[in-house]
């Protein structure tokens, strides 16, 4: 009986926590399909739901283009970031070289410097590489932003790979690249999934750098379009919420595809 | 625009015909045409060469109307609409790098900055075309630098169905419980009409800064009385709340701008727009912002750009923009035409209501006023601080911001020190290299190493390392009028001395540091506690619905946080927020979440804890699943209770995996700029700002003091490095 | 694919120090091995036997000396250039690949055509009885099956040299015996030079042509299993081999008498090393017998029943710090009581004599 009570208590508690967790999100949903009136009280849903918010959103010129841009930029940045991070993390984990320790430390330490004024030198750099106002430039910037964390996570993961496996590949005649591609990388899939997710999310929701570096409307990203609905004086929160739902969809899809790896991928690097 | 609709407007226009229609508009009552097509664009353009580039931050109807203008006048223009946020900075930076547009549209108040940087070309004003006050807004030392397109200022919206007697003078209204004139008072912009009514102006006739003056004090005191004694104005509302009260018929009068017109017109039947009322017999004078078209001095085709700008400000353009977007065009001929036609009657009323507008000053120093003045206003209105004290603090802060640059420091000793440090560093590296035990052969071959590490390493050095070094360097400089000046440690000294404010003042570095540390500690502790606790519950053997529960619980992590942070801000809304609704349900008093530091801090905290616990939970779940089940069995066989198992079997094995997550979490939380910025915005009066949000303020709000912001960044960096070093030191000692 | 040509192996003054370490792991190893031979490396853990294997594999590069394959130095060659194959203790199967992909991996790396990879994989799988398992992942296999896949992956390329790093240590006893037999069989069939690391003496004795015993990075003895057991070159070798190994006790010889503790054993020999020398005496279980008239007296410590035969552990008078083992049959064992004393006789031709420095003394009892 006592055991049963405990069990019920745990379920009750978990359900409560889940409700508290979901509640703010329900407001976003409620706002998006609401009637556009501000609502008080505890019930986030309007009595007469409407899809006007989505209509406004899709009428906003360039939303489709921005959606495409954001997807392209974020995917490219995530792929590039993961690739750079994986190779770098592999080198830091498996290679012997002078400055390895210092390199790893500076990667961690670089995370501690707030990027308040970083956009200024990056702007200069992109300008001189002729990558201002280009999706490529933004891909490069986003990819780099994610590399330190991702390389750190990837290194932790590669550390846990049994060295016998990599030796075996070497014995089987595989060179360093072949070993990396065919053995280390597939085995690091969970960690790569997590780093991919991080890199993607970072790029997907970034506004400030996009606003600074992109000029042409045809290059705009989704956060830039969504930001328009929060302009002072003329905010349209319903359209913003509708946009939020659309923006969240790919990330959620990614999360659920990768969630199997998520649990192991984050920590395994540190456990063993 | 279809005919019946025009007719309808015509009809309502006659009914609503404003009594106070500005005589100004009547002055130009020349020949009146019926259609906007009858107005001309000033000149015609031949399509040759690349079109010029125009940037603007208008959207929806305004942007569409602009496109119509370009088409109607055949302008050789490629029009780009940018988000409003950060737009002037974007223009400045792009112009400075020679990548900016040929023309751009913005309000005149940022003109000073562009003038300082030499970005603006002069333009020919057309005498008699514009409302004089609008044209004058773009004057600088007798030259015109912009042509007015649309004016925006606060006006009085009246719901005539509720009006008992016309509102003349706010100070003459008998004391009451409910506010009479609804508005937000959370910015200098909204308070300015009251200060100006007392005769205040930020700058004197000669263009010298005089804020805060004696008139400001009188005006602010009056404002305080109107709110707290006469209660004709609400104490703490945001613009949305005020607007909602008006729409719902709880308010007769609303002070708001023409940008709200569309939303109000559809929902309030007997809407009328009038000039703002008086206080003590003197009219309230709102800031008059005029969106104008500017020509970049860097344009390679300056003459063409000038004539395009002129066409954008032409009668035809004004008529189109009024007709299509209801813009308040300060064009005399078109204004008179619209009034006579009854076209957009409310827009006509709004134009007429701007009669007392005070053009927002264009001086670059204006940027330094907004923040401190806003803090003074909220202190007086919400906390009842004496106007004198609030303004003297504002004065100090403005002076500090406008301080002449710190004296230049001598570079020579720095070169010597830097040189010495460089040489010493080199020696250390060489000695380390020599002492390195790796023999040449045991090292990974260089081509392989470079193949793997070079792409990532290079990109990191270029896009992470170099900006950090630049930041370090920038922190020793201050940005002057035209160039950067080397000032040594002056930025750091200034930050650490906190403008001479005591350490308990919310604006002091030390106060912010304490807030930041508290913020980080509480957040990380809660992230860790909740994350680990939930992970332990989810990890219990035999738990059903484990996967769906886990999936739902990681949602806060999965959704971009600029969305969820704004959702939380909504939940904490004093009037509409669900949190207060919950408190009411529980029989508690609602809380003004942005009124006190503790409440605002709590709101930020709730948001960030909600955002951050899933990361810890997932990490902990991973670590838990790696624990050897046999060990738990063994512990259970040994008769260990669940607390003992947690303390002595589970935690010791989970912690190693959690340490990196905790370190990362600490760094992220310490620099969680997004949450602070989006949720409390530092309210009240910077009490909930953390170091990094302060740094952003210095860099991007107001004066763009990049050197100062860089010094802030370096301090934050130093604190975090120290923390990491200390914590790994502690860990190391515990392990040994 | 032509017939495999096994390689002959020579190590000359081989030494190895891990980067950053002070002490070498291997020093001055000299060793020769004929083509087609089966060399087993044994030694305590940490003696450097696995490192030696990795040096042969090319996974580590020697610090001193050289490794010769067919008389050609291969010190700096990468594993793939040496044409060797290795079976790891952990098997090191690629967990994300099927059995077929695991087996085919070395061939695919060598850029063989998919058809030839398939046929060769089929051959090897057939030979190892893995044909039914080709589409499984290693995680779905039993320990023995995994071991076979690991073997197959090593065989598939037909290397010149096989290296085994304790390949059977993760199997249970029965399976181990079976796989050991298979391994021996396979070596006899293929005739490929093999170097095999183990800590299991039975494996060493049964499989090896020659055994190399390593101690602290040095070669203690290289020789046939029989040599190592019967003619250990040092007392360490004697105390390493055997079940249980020889007990090494101090002794002294003078005038035809071998002094062991308080016991005096008549030991006539042609003694050239000098009189009254201090000795180390290795006593294997078969060197002592229960004998009421024996020259030694021992205190019975423990009796282990291992089946038909028993091991009785005695502490000799005057040598109470050592335990010596005597093989007895179980009938005799039944008469013994732990805690009592008994007299033991010595079979002179079975005892092993070493000098004070541990080197074997070649003394033939008369």
mmCIF file of C-alpha atoms in Angstrom, chain A residues 69-79 139 142 196 199-201 203-205:
data_model
loop_
_atom_site.group_PDB
_atom_site.id
_atom_site.type_symbol
_atom_site.label_atom_id
_atom_site.label_comp_id
_atom_site.label_asym_id
_atom_site.label_seq_id
_atom_site.Cartn_x
_atom_site.Cartn_y
_atom_site.Cartn_z
ATOM 1 C CA UNK A 69 17.195 30.786 -46.147
ATOM 2 C CA UNK A 70 17.077 29.889 -42.494
ATOM 3 C CA UNK A 71 16.851 26.194 -43.237
ATOM 4 C CA UNK A 72 19.668 26.353 -45.744
ATOM 5 C CA UNK A 73 21.896 28.505 -43.558
ATOM 6 C CA UNK A 74 21.244 26.543 -40.380
ATOM 7 C CA UNK A 75 21.706 23.154 -41.998
ATOM 8 C CA UNK A 76 24.867 24.242 -43.750
ATOM 9 C CA UNK A 77 26.222 25.885 -40.608
ATOM 10 C CA UNK A 78 25.401 22.834 -38.519
ATOM 11 C CA UNK A 79 27.009 20.449 -41.002
ATOM 12 C CA UNK A 139 27.068 30.112 -42.480
ATOM 13 C CA UNK A 142 27.362 30.480 -37.272
ATOM 14 C CA UNK A 196 24.510 19.075 -34.749
ATOM 15 C CA UNK A 199 24.838 24.159 -33.969
ATOM 16 C CA UNK A 200 21.511 24.088 -35.762
ATOM 17 C CA UNK A 201 19.593 25.709 -32.930
ATOM 18 C CA UNK A 203 21.954 29.367 -36.158
ATOM 19 C CA UNK A 204 18.214 28.904 -36.395
ATOM 20 C CA UNK A 205 17.286 31.467 -33.780
#
